[in-house]
GROMACS .gro file of C-alpha atoms in nm:
model
  309
    1MET     CA    1   2.753   0.779   2.279
    2GLN     CA    2   2.405   0.769   2.128
    3PRO     CA    3   2.060   0.857   2.287
    4LYS     CA    4   1.878   0.535   2.414
    5ILE     CA    5   1.536   0.459   2.459
    6LYS     CA    6   1.428   0.506   2.836
    7SER     CA    7   1.713   0.726   2.887
    8LYS     CA    8   1.624   0.995   3.138
    9VAL     CA    9   1.617   1.371   3.007
   10ARG     CA   10   1.721   1.662   3.199
   11CYS     CA   11   1.713   2.042   3.122
   12THR     CA   12   1.947   2.298   3.261
   13ASP     CA   13   1.720   2.323   3.578
   14ARG     CA   14   1.538   1.990   3.622
   15GLU     CA   15   1.462   1.630   3.481
   16VAL     CA   16   1.172   1.643   3.238
   17GLY     CA   17   1.099   1.304   3.119
   18GLU     CA   18   1.252   1.018   2.918
   19ILE     CA   19   1.319   0.944   2.555
   20THR     CA   20   1.044   0.728   2.398
   21ARG     CA   21   1.167   0.720   2.028
   22VAL     CA   22   1.452   0.844   1.814
   23ILE     CA   23   1.428   0.962   1.479
   24VAL     CA   24   1.688   0.845   1.199
   25ASP     CA   25   1.815   1.059   0.893
   26PRO     CA   26   1.793   0.777   0.606
   27LEU     CA   27   2.081   0.965   0.440
   28SER     CA   28   2.321   1.022   0.719
   29LYS     CA   29   2.215   0.714   0.891
   30GLU     CA   30   2.248   0.909   1.218
   31ILE     CA   31   1.986   0.983   1.490
   32SER     CA   32   1.840   1.338   1.407
   33HIS     CA   33   1.597   1.392   1.671
   34ILE     CA   34   1.464   1.253   2.000
   35VAL     CA   35   1.112   1.218   2.126
   36VAL     CA   36   1.080   1.315   2.484
   37ARG     CA   37   0.771   1.225   2.683
   38THR     CA   38   0.706   1.493   2.937
   39GLY     CA   39   0.398   1.594   3.131
   40GLY     CA   40   0.271   1.779   2.845
   41GLY     CA   41   0.290   1.486   2.594
   42GLU     CA   42   0.560   1.392   2.351
   43ARG     CA   43   0.806   1.654   2.190
   44LEU     CA   44   1.030   1.631   1.904
   45ILE     CA   45   1.356   1.770   1.967
   46ALA     CA   46   1.656   1.799   1.731
   47THR     CA   47   1.963   1.665   1.874
   48ASP     CA   48   2.235   1.848   1.707
   49GLN     CA   49   2.112   2.184   1.838
   50ASN     CA   50   1.978   2.104   2.170
   51VAL     CA   51   2.165   1.829   2.328
   52SER     CA   52   2.462   1.949   2.535
   53ALA     CA   53   2.566   1.599   2.690
   54CYS     CA   54   2.485   1.232   2.638
   55THR     CA   55   2.610   0.991   2.907
   56GLU     CA   56   2.507   0.660   3.056
   57GLU     CA   57   2.295   0.812   3.308
   58GLY     CA   58   2.073   1.033   3.039
   59ILE     CA   59   2.054   1.310   2.813
   60GLU     CA   60   2.122   1.669   2.912
   61LEU     CA   61   1.940   1.943   2.702
   62SER     CA   62   2.101   2.298   2.662
   63PHE     CA   63   1.761   2.488   2.765
   64PRO     CA   64   1.558   2.511   3.079
   65SER     CA   65   1.232   2.322   3.095
   66ALA     CA   66   1.010   2.642   3.065
   67ALA     CA   67   1.132   2.628   2.663
   68LEU     CA   68   0.996   2.294   2.608
   69SER     CA   69   0.658   2.425   2.501
   70ARG     CA   70   0.846   2.571   2.198
   71PHE     CA   71   0.899   2.238   2.055
   72GLU     CA   72   0.644   2.081   1.800
   73PRO     CA   73   0.432   1.774   1.940
   74PHE     CA   74   0.561   1.440   1.787
   75ARG     CA   75   0.310   1.320   1.522
   76ARG     CA   76   0.339   0.943   1.505
   77GLU     CA   77   0.159   0.936   1.156
   78GLU     CA   78   0.443   1.129   0.985
   79TYR     CA   79   0.695   0.814   1.048
   80VAL     CA   80   0.759   0.471   0.963
   81GLN     CA   81   0.949   0.215   1.175
   82VAL     CA   82   1.304   0.146   1.077
   83LYS     CA   83   1.247  -0.220   1.069
   84GLU     CA   84   1.001  -0.180   0.769
   85VAL     CA   85   1.224   0.029   0.575
   86GLU     CA   86   1.517  -0.098   0.389
   87ILE     CA   87   1.837   0.122   0.464
   88PRO     CA   88   2.170  -0.049   0.351
   89HIS     CA   89   2.405  -0.073   0.655
   90LEU     CA   90   2.194   0.106   0.925
   91GLU     CA   91   2.314  -0.161   1.168
   92ARG     CA   92   2.638  -0.023   1.159
   93HIS     CA   93   2.536   0.340   1.294
   94LEU     CA   94   2.250   0.267   1.515
   95ASP     CA   95   2.243   0.084   1.871
   96VAL     CA   96   1.871   0.129   1.959
   97ILE     CA   97   1.534  -0.074   1.973
   98PRO     CA   98   1.457  -0.116   1.610
   99GLY     CA   99   1.083  -0.096   1.696
  100GLU     CA  100   1.126   0.249   1.843
  101ALA     CA  101   1.356   0.399   1.576
  102LEU     CA  102   1.151   0.586   1.321
  103VAL     CA  103   1.231   0.748   0.975
  104PRO     CA  104   1.028   1.052   0.846
  105ILE     CA  105   0.791   0.971   0.565
  106PRO     CA  106   0.892   1.170   0.257
  107ASP     CA  107   0.697   1.477   0.184
  108LEU     CA  108   0.607   1.349  -0.163
  109GLU     CA  109   0.442   1.050  -0.024
  110LYS     CA  110   0.246   1.256   0.244
  111ASN     CA  111   0.115   1.499  -0.018
  112ILE     CA  112   0.000   1.229  -0.302
  113ALA     CA  113  -0.320   1.390  -0.338
  114ARG     CA  114  -0.185   1.739  -0.379
  115ARG     CA  115   0.074   1.596  -0.611
  116THR     CA  116  -0.184   1.428  -0.839
  117PHE     CA  117  -0.410   1.739  -0.836
  118LEU     CA  118  -0.127   1.952  -0.976
  119GLN     CA  119  -0.041   1.701  -1.229
  120ARG     CA  120  -0.388   1.660  -1.345
  121PHE     CA  121  -0.459   2.056  -1.346
  122THR     CA  122  -0.149   2.071  -1.581
  123ASN     CA  123  -0.267   1.826  -1.800
  124VAL     CA  124  -0.615   1.962  -1.831
  125ILE     CA  125  -0.462   2.316  -1.923
  126GLY     CA  126  -0.261   2.162  -2.184
  127LEU     CA  127  -0.555   1.971  -2.323
  128VAL     CA  128  -0.785   2.285  -2.349
  129LEU     CA  129  -0.508   2.454  -2.556
  130SER     CA  130  -0.448   2.181  -2.795
  131LEU     CA  131  -0.803   2.072  -2.821
  132PRO     CA  132  -0.882   2.283  -3.144
  133LEU     CA  133  -0.602   2.091  -3.324
  134LEU     CA  134  -0.608   1.737  -3.174
  135TYR     CA  135  -1.017   1.730  -3.168
  136PRO     CA  136  -1.016   1.448  -3.462
  137ALA     CA  137  -0.769   1.244  -3.288
  138PHE     CA  138  -0.909   1.296  -2.960
  139LYS     CA  139  -1.262   1.172  -3.049
  140TYR     CA  140  -1.091   0.845  -3.183
  141ILE     CA  141  -0.926   0.785  -2.856
  142ILE     CA  142  -1.212   0.845  -2.636
  143HIS     CA  143  -1.431   0.605  -2.835
  144PRO     CA  144  -1.309   0.292  -2.668
  145MET     CA  145  -1.396   0.439  -2.332
  146TYR     CA  146  -1.775   0.381  -2.414
  147ARG     CA  147  -1.731   0.014  -2.496
  148PRO     CA  148  -1.915  -0.230  -2.273
  149LEU     CA  149  -1.696  -0.387  -2.003
  150ASP     CA  150  -1.544  -0.686  -2.100
  151ASN     CA  151  -1.683  -1.000  -1.915
  152THR     CA  152  -1.495  -1.252  -2.114
  153TRP     CA  153  -1.370  -1.554  -1.920
  154ILE     CA  154  -1.016  -1.619  -1.994
  155LYS     CA  155  -0.775  -1.908  -1.881
  156MET     CA  156  -0.550  -1.813  -1.610
  157GLY     CA  157  -0.395  -2.133  -1.479
  158ARG     CA  158  -0.454  -2.485  -1.398
  159ALA     CA  159  -0.607  -2.584  -1.055
  160GLU     CA  160  -0.380  -2.853  -0.998
  161GLN     CA  161  -0.089  -2.590  -0.963
  162PHE     CA  162  -0.225  -2.526  -0.587
  163ARG     CA  163  -0.184  -2.793  -0.348
  164GLU     CA  164  -0.096  -2.619  -0.044
  165LEU     CA  165  -0.382  -2.441   0.141
  166ASP     CA  166  -0.397  -2.058   0.205
  167VAL     CA  167  -0.072  -1.988   0.040
  168PRO     CA  168  -0.082  -1.737  -0.244
  169ARG     CA  169   0.082  -1.756  -0.589
  170LEU     CA  170   0.161  -1.526  -0.842
  171VAL     CA  171   0.036  -1.625  -1.138
  172LYS     CA  172   0.128  -1.466  -1.495
  173PHE     CA  173  -0.095  -1.515  -1.823
  174PRO     CA  174  -0.129  -1.357  -2.164
  175LYS     CA  175  -0.401  -1.149  -2.238
  176THR     CA  176  -0.512  -1.010  -2.594
  177VAL     CA  177  -0.646  -0.676  -2.612
  178LYS     CA  178  -0.828  -0.501  -2.907
  179GLU     CA  179  -0.752  -0.115  -2.933
  180GLY     CA  180  -0.930   0.017  -3.239
  181PHE     CA  181  -0.846  -0.209  -3.528
  182LEU     CA  182  -0.545  -0.342  -3.358
  183GLU     CA  183  -0.486  -0.640  -3.137
  184ARG     CA  184  -0.182  -0.685  -2.908
  185GLU     CA  185  -0.094  -0.946  -2.635
  186TYR     CA  186   0.079  -0.849  -2.318
  187GLU     CA  187   0.135  -1.046  -1.996
  188LYS     CA  188  -0.070  -0.977  -1.678
  189SER     CA  189  -0.033  -1.134  -1.331
  190HIS     CA  190  -0.266  -1.187  -1.030
  191TRP     CA  191  -0.249  -1.362  -0.692
  192ALA     CA  192  -0.439  -1.706  -0.677
  193MET     CA  193  -0.477  -1.929  -0.378
  194LYS     CA  194  -0.657  -2.257  -0.267
  195ALA     CA  195  -0.818  -2.142   0.035
  196SER     CA  196  -0.931  -2.362   0.338
  197PRO     CA  197  -1.281  -2.332   0.457
  198GLU     CA  198  -1.196  -2.094   0.728
  199MET     CA  199  -0.996  -1.869   0.497
  200LEU     CA  200  -1.304  -1.880   0.263
  201GLU     CA  201  -1.532  -1.774   0.566
  202LYS     CA  202  -1.302  -1.489   0.643
  203ILE     CA  203  -1.295  -1.362   0.274
  204TYR     CA  204  -1.659  -1.390   0.181
  205GLN     CA  205  -1.818  -1.338   0.543
  206ASP     CA  206  -2.129  -1.564   0.471
  207ARG     CA  207  -2.226  -1.364   0.174
  208GLU     CA  208  -2.156  -1.395  -0.229
  209THR     CA  209  -1.946  -1.144  -0.382
  210GLU     CA  210  -2.138  -0.989  -0.684
  211PHE     CA  211  -1.993  -0.862  -1.001
  212LYS     CA  212  -2.211  -0.626  -1.226
  213ASP     CA  213  -2.197  -0.498  -1.567
  214GLN     CA  214  -2.219  -0.121  -1.652
  215ASP     CA  215  -2.598  -0.143  -1.634
  216GLY     CA  216  -2.577  -0.268  -1.282
  217LYS     CA  217  -2.702  -0.636  -1.381
  218VAL     CA  218  -2.518  -0.908  -1.202
  219ILE     CA  219  -2.295  -1.112  -1.408
  220TRP     CA  220  -2.136  -1.341  -1.164
  221GLU     CA  221  -2.146  -1.431  -0.788
  222ASN     CA  222  -1.820  -1.583  -0.611
  223ASN     CA  223  -1.909  -1.791  -0.312
  224LYS     CA  224  -1.759  -2.046  -0.107
  225GLU     CA  225  -1.841  -2.349  -0.324
  226SER     CA  226  -1.498  -2.263  -0.523
  227ASP     CA  227  -1.192  -2.302  -0.295
  228ILE     CA  228  -1.000  -2.096  -0.561
  229VAL     CA  229  -0.960  -1.713  -0.488
  230VAL     CA  230  -0.792  -1.483  -0.704
  231PHE     CA  231  -0.678  -1.104  -0.592
  232SER     CA  232  -0.628  -0.832  -0.845
  233GLY     CA  233  -0.248  -0.792  -0.874
  234LYS     CA  234  -0.294  -0.400  -0.832
  235CYS     CA  235  -0.302  -0.251  -0.477
  236PRO     CA  236  -0.629  -0.051  -0.426
  237HIS     CA  237  -0.435   0.245  -0.312
  238LEU     CA  238  -0.274   0.357  -0.621
  239GLY     CA  239  -0.239   0.045  -0.855
  240CYS     CA  240   0.104  -0.056  -0.763
  241ALA     CA  241   0.215  -0.409  -0.775
  242PHE     CA  242   0.237  -0.587  -0.423
  243ARG     CA  243   0.431  -0.877  -0.290
  244TRP     CA  244   0.387  -1.189  -0.074
  245ARG     CA  245   0.645  -1.161   0.221
  246LYS     CA  246   0.706  -1.212   0.582
  247HIS     CA  247   0.638  -0.886   0.762
  248LYS     CA  248   0.823  -0.845   1.073
  249ARG     CA  249   0.494  -0.721   1.244
  250PHE     CA  250   0.213  -0.898   1.097
  251GLY     CA  251   0.395  -1.229   0.940
  252GLN     CA  252   0.317  -1.339   0.606
  253SER     CA  253   0.106  -1.078   0.440
  254PHE     CA  254   0.078  -0.900   0.103
  255VAL     CA  255   0.297  -0.589   0.119
  256CYS     CA  256   0.293  -0.277  -0.108
  257PRO     CA  257   0.656  -0.169  -0.116
  258CYS     CA  258   0.557   0.174  -0.260
  259HIS     CA  259   0.364   0.305   0.005
  260LEU     CA  260   0.373   0.036   0.293
  261SER     CA  261  -0.001  -0.091   0.265
  262VAL     CA  262  -0.035  -0.446   0.434
  263PHE     CA  263  -0.296  -0.694   0.368
  264ASP     CA  264  -0.352  -1.036   0.555
  265PRO     CA  265  -0.410  -1.368   0.347
  266ALA     CA  266  -0.754  -1.278   0.292
  267GLY     CA  267  -0.696  -0.948   0.151
  268ILE     CA  268  -0.807  -0.769   0.467
  269LEU     CA  269  -0.614  -0.429   0.512
  270MET     CA  270  -0.413  -0.452   0.819
  271ASP     CA  271  -0.198  -0.126   0.801
  272GLY     CA  272  -0.129   0.154   0.540
  273PRO     CA  273  -0.320   0.416   0.327
  274SER     CA  274  -0.504   0.175   0.107
  275PRO     CA  275  -0.880   0.294   0.125
  276ARG     CA  276  -1.012  -0.069   0.081
  277PRO     CA  277  -0.918  -0.449   0.093
  278LEU     CA  278  -0.757  -0.631  -0.188
  279ASP     CA  279  -0.991  -0.645  -0.491
  280ILE     CA  280  -1.125  -1.009  -0.562
  281LEU     CA  281  -1.202  -1.121  -0.915
  282PRO     CA  282  -1.464  -1.341  -1.065
  283VAL     CA  283  -1.329  -1.682  -1.075
  284LYS     CA  284  -1.482  -2.031  -1.179
  285LEU     CA  285  -1.318  -2.388  -1.260
  286SER     CA  286  -1.384  -2.543  -1.594
  287GLY     CA  287  -1.468  -2.902  -1.637
  288LYS     CA  288  -1.109  -2.965  -1.744
  289GLY     CA  289  -0.961  -2.813  -1.422
  290ASP     CA  290  -0.872  -2.462  -1.543
  291ILE     CA  291  -0.903  -2.166  -1.360
  292GLU     CA  292  -1.099  -1.903  -1.554
  293ILE     CA  293  -1.146  -1.538  -1.447
  294ILE     CA  294  -1.292  -1.218  -1.574
  295ASP     CA  295  -1.004  -0.993  -1.594
  296ALA     CA  296  -1.164  -0.684  -1.408
  297GLU     CA  297  -1.016  -0.368  -1.292
  298PHE     CA  298  -1.126  -0.135  -1.048
  299LYS     CA  299  -1.051   0.242  -0.976
  300ALA     CA  300  -0.752   0.301  -0.716
  301GLY     CA  301  -0.776   0.540  -0.444
  302LYS     CA  302  -1.166   0.475  -0.343
  303GLU     CA  303  -1.322   0.322  -0.061
  304GLU     CA  304  -1.601   0.163  -0.269
  305ARG     CA  305  -1.504  -0.100  -0.560
  306ILE     CA  306  -1.576   0.096  -0.891
  307ARG     CA  307  -1.508  -0.129  -1.185
  308ILE     CA  308  -1.349   0.069  -1.482
  309VAL     CA  309  -1.252  -0.234  -1.727
   0.00000   0.00000   0.00000
């Protein structure tokens, strides 16, 4: 039998509480830990070492109640619900309430800041050692960093493509970039939506969204007069591509599959590690019905919106 939610938990000397959650090993697809609610809070207990019996009546632990304090407190922020993670054939192994079954978040995902720091530190050391040899090339490479921001309006699509209100669509379009003396064309994509008045109110909240150049001068203002809204195709957390999909908890939402940030149709953050809402791009409609944007990009991982392109 498997441990079940609400099952009574008994130590060798007395009953101590009940099971509130179970932890699933994503590799073995078996329950690896139980979370027990006791008078002192919630404790995380490994099943393979500490459960002596599992019956319809409840769980029996192999130690006295006084030993509960040696188990670490349960930290909810270190886990994600099973129903939000795709684990093949998990249903064949589990017989518990999906919303109360959790999977540990991988250590690499929990330590992104540390991993990024070590990676950058290694890169800096390599750069310092090779700088005397690479100085001419380095000078040529960093020159484009000091170019003015590109405020060119480019055609993204046609307004007539969007008939249904408040339903985002992924729009792909070609973009030409000049790098030094060379030009190359590549495909980009952003999310565009024809927004209802209610959705525009939620997005702009009675104020225009300003876009500035590198000198702080306002070059464009989005407002509620235009019903076309364009979100950058990059998640503000770490720049990953996100999707429009039905989320079991929040309904139709923008979901980043890399680190589980979730945004509502207005781009507002509802769950996950993203430090800010989705980035809105400058957008206007031409007289011919074309959707035109300034293809701006913003620095990932920051609460404030800092334009970098």
